[in-house]
PDB file of C-alpha atoms in Angstrom:
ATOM      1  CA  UNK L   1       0.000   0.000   0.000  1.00 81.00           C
ATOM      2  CA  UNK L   2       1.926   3.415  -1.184  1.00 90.00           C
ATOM      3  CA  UNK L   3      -0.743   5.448   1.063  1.00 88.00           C
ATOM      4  CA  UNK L   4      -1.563   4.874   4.025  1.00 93.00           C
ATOM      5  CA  UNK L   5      -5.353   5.605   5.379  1.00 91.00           C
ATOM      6  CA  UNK L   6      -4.035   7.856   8.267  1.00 93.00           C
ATOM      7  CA  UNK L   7      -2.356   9.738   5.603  1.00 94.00           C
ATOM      8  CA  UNK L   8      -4.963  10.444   2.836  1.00 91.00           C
ATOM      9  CA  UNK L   9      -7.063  10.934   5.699  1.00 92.00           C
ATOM     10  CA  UNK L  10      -4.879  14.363   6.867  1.00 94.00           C
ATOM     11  CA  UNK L  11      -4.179  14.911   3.112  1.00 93.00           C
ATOM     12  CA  UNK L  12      -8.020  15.301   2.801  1.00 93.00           C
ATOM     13  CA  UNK L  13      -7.798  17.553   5.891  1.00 95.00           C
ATOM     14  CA  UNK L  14      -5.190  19.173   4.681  1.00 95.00           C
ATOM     15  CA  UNK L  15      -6.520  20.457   1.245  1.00 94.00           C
ATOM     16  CA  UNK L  16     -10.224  21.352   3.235  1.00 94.00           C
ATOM     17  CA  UNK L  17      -8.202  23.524   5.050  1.00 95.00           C
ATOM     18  CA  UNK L  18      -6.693  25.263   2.160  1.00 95.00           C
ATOM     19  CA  UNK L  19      -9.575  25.898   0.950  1.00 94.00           C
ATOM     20  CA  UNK L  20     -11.453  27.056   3.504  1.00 95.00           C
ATOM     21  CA  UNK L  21      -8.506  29.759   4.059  1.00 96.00           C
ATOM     22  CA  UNK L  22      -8.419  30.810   0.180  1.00 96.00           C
ATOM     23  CA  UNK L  23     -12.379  30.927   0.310  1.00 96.00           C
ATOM     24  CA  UNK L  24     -12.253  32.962   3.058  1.00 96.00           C
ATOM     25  CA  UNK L  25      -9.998  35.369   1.576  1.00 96.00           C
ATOM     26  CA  UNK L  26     -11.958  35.315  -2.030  1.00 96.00           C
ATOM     27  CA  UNK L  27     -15.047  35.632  -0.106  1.00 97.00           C
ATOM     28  CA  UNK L  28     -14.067  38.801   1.880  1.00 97.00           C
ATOM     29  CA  UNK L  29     -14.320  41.294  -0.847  1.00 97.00           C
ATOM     30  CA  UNK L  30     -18.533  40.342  -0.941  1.00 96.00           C
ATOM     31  CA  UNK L  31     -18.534  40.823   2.635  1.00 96.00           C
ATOM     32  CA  UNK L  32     -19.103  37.430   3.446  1.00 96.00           C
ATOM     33  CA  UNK L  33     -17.359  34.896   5.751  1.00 95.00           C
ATOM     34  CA  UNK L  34     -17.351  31.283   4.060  1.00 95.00           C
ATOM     35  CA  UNK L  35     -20.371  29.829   6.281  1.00 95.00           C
ATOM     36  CA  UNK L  36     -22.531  32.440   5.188  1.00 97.00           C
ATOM     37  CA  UNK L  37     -21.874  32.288   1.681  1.00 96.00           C
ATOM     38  CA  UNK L  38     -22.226  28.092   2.221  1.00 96.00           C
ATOM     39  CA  UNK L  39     -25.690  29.079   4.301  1.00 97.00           C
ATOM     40  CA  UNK L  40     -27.045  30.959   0.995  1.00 98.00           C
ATOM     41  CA  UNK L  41     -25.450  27.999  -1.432  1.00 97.00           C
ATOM     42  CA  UNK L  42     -27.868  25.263   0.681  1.00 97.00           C
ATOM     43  CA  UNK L  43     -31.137  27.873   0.835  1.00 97.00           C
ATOM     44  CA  UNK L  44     -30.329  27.558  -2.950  1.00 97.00           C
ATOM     45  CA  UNK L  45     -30.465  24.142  -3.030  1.00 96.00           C
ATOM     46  CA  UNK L  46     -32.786  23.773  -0.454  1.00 94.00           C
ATOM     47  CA  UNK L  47     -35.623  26.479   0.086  1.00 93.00           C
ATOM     48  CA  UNK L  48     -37.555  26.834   2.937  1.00 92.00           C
ATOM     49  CA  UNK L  49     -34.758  24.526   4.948  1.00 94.00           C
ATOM     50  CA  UNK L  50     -35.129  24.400   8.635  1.00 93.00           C
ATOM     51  CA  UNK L  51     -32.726  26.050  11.554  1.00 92.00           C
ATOM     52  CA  UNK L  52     -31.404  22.506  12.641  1.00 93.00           C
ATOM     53  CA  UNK L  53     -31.335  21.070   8.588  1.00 94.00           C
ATOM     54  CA  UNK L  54     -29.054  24.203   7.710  1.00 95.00           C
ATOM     55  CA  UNK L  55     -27.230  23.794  10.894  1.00 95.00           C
ATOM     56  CA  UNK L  56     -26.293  20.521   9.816  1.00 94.00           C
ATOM     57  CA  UNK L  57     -25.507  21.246   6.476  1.00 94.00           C
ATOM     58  CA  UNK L  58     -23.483  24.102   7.558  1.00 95.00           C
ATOM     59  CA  UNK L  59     -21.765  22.194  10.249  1.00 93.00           C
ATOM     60  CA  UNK L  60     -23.072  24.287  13.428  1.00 95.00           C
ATOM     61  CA  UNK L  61     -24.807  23.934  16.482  1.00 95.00           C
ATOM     62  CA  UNK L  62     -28.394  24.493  16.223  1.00 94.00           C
ATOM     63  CA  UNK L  63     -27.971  27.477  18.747  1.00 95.00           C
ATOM     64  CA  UNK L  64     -24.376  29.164  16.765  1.00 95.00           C
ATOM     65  CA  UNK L  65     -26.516  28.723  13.159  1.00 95.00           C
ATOM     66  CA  UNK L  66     -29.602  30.618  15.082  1.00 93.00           C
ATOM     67  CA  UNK L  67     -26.741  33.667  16.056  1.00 95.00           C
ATOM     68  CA  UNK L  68     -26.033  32.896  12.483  1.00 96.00           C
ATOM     69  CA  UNK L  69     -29.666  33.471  10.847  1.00 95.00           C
ATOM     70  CA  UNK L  70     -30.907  36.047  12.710  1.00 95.00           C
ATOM     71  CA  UNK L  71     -26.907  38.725  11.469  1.00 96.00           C
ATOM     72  CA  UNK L  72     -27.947  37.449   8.111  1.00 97.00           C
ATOM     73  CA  UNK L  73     -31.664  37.885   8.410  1.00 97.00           C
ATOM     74  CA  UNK L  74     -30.882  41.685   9.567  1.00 97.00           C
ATOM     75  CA  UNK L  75     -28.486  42.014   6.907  1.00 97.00           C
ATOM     76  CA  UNK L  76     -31.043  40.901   4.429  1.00 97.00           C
ATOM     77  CA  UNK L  77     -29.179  38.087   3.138  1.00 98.00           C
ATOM     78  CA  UNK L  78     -32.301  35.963   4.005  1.00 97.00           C
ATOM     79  CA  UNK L  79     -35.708  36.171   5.306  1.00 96.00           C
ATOM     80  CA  UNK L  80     -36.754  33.522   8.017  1.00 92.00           C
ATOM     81  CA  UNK L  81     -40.708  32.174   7.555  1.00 91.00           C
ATOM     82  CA  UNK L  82     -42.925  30.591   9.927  1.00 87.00           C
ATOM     83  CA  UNK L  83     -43.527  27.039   8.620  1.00 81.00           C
ATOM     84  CA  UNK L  84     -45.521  24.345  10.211  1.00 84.00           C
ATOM     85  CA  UNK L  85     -45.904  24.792  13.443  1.00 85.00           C
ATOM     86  CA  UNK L  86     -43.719  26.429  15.558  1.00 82.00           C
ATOM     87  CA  UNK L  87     -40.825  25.708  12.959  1.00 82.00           C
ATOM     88  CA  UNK L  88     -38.959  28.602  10.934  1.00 85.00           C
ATOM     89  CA  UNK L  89     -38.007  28.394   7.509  1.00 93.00           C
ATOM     90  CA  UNK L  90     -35.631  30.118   5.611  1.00 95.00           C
ATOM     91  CA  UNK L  91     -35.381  31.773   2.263  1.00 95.00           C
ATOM     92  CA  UNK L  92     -32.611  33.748  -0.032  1.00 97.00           C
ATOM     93  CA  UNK L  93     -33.582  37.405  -0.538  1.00 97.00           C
ATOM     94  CA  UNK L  94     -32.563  39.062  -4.023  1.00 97.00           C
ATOM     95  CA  UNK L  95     -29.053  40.538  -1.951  1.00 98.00           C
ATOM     96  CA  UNK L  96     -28.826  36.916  -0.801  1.00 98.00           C
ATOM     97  CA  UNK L  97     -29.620  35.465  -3.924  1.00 98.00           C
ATOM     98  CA  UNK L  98     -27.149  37.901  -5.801  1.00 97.00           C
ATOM     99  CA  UNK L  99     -24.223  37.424  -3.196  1.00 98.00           C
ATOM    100  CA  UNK L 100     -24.706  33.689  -3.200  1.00 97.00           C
ATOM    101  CA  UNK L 101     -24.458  34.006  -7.059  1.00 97.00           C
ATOM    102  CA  UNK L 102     -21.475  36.365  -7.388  1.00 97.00           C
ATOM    103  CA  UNK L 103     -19.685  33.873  -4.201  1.00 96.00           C
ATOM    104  CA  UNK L 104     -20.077  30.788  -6.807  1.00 96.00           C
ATOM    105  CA  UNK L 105     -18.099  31.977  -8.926  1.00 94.00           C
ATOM    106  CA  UNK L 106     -15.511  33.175  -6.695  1.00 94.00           C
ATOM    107  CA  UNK L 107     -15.728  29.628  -5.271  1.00 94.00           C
ATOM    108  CA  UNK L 108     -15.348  27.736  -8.293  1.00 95.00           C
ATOM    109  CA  UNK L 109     -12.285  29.868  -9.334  1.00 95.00           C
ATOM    110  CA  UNK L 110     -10.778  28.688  -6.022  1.00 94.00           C
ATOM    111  CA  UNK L 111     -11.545  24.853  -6.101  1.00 93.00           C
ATOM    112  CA  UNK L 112     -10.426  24.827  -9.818  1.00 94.00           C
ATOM    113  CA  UNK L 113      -7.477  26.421  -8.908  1.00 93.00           C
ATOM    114  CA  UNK L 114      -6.737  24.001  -6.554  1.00 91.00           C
ATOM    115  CA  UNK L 115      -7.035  21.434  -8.844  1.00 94.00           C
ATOM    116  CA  UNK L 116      -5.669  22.754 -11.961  1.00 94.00           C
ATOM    117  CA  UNK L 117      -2.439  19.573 -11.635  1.00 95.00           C
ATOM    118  CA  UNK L 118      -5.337  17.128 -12.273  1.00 95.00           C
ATOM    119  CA  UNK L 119      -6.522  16.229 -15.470  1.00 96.00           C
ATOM    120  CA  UNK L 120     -10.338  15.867 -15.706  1.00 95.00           C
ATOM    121  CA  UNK L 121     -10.109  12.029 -15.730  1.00 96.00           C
ATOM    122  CA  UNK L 122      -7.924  12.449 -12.106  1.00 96.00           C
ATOM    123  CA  UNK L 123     -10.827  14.331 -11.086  1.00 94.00           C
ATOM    124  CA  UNK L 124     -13.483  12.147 -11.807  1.00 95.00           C
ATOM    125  CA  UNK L 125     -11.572   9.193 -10.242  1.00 95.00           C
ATOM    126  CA  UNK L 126     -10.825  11.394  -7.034  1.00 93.00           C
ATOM    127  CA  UNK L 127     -14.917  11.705  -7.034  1.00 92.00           C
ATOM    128  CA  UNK L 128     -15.535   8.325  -7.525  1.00 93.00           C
ATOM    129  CA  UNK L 129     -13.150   7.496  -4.314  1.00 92.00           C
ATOM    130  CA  UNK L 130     -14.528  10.053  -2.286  1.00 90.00           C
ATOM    131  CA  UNK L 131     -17.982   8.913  -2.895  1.00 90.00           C
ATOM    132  CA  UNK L 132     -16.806   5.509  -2.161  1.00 91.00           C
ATOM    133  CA  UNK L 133     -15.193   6.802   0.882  1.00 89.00           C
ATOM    134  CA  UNK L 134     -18.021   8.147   2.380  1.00 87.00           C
ATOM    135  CA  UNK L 135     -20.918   5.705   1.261  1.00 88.00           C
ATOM    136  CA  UNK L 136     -24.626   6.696   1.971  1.00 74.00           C
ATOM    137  CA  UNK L 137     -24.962  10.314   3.620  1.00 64.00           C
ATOM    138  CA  UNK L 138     -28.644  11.288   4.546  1.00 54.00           C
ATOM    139  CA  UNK L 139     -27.319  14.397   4.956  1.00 52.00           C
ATOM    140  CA  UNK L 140     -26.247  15.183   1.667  1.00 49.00           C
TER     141      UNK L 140
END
């Protein structure tokens, strides 16, 4: 075996963490920090999500994504709803919407950076093992 599990594993750690530092500083100039801009990239995906499903998506406590909702809500980055019940829902405004659109790009200039010394076949396989990797999520 050339790699060891350990090792991929902290490789995989290691190039998260590069991106969540050049994200951070791509995603500055918008005015938003990287969990916000991933909180209006799942409302995309997912309108109308509940506190605790973008919480999890987000990777946050329930309680720090609720500190979380309510500076973005005020900001106007999204609205929260009621929704059945007592539950909350929340939705991308038009700034929300706009940021999240103008932060894709940014992000995608980033990742592809990243992986610009992999050709797209490298890529594909490197999805394929991840996938593997991580089997079912419900989450996802």
């Amino acid at each position: 075996m050339k790699h060891r599990p350990a090792e991929v594993a902290l490789a995989v750690k290691r190039l998260q963490y590069r991106h969540h530092r050049a994200l951070s500083r791509a995603l500055a100039p918008l005015g938003l920090s990287l969990v916000q801009w991933d909180t209006l990239r799942h409302l995309h995906r997912k309108p109308d999500a509940s506190l605790h499903d973008l919480a999890v998506l987000t990777f946050q406590t329930d309680q720090s994504f609720g500190s979380l909702a309510a500076r973005m809500a005020d900001r106007g980055l999204i609205e929260r709803v009621p929704g059945p019940g007592r539950a909350v829902r929340h939705r991308l405004t038009q700034e929300g919407e706009r940021l999240r659109a103008a932060g894709q790009d940014v992000a995608e200039a980033v990742v592809e950076s990243s992986f610009s010394a992999l050709s797209p076949a490298q890529i594909d396989q490197l999805g394929d093992l991840l996938d593997a990797a991580l089997g079912s999520d419900p989450v996802a």
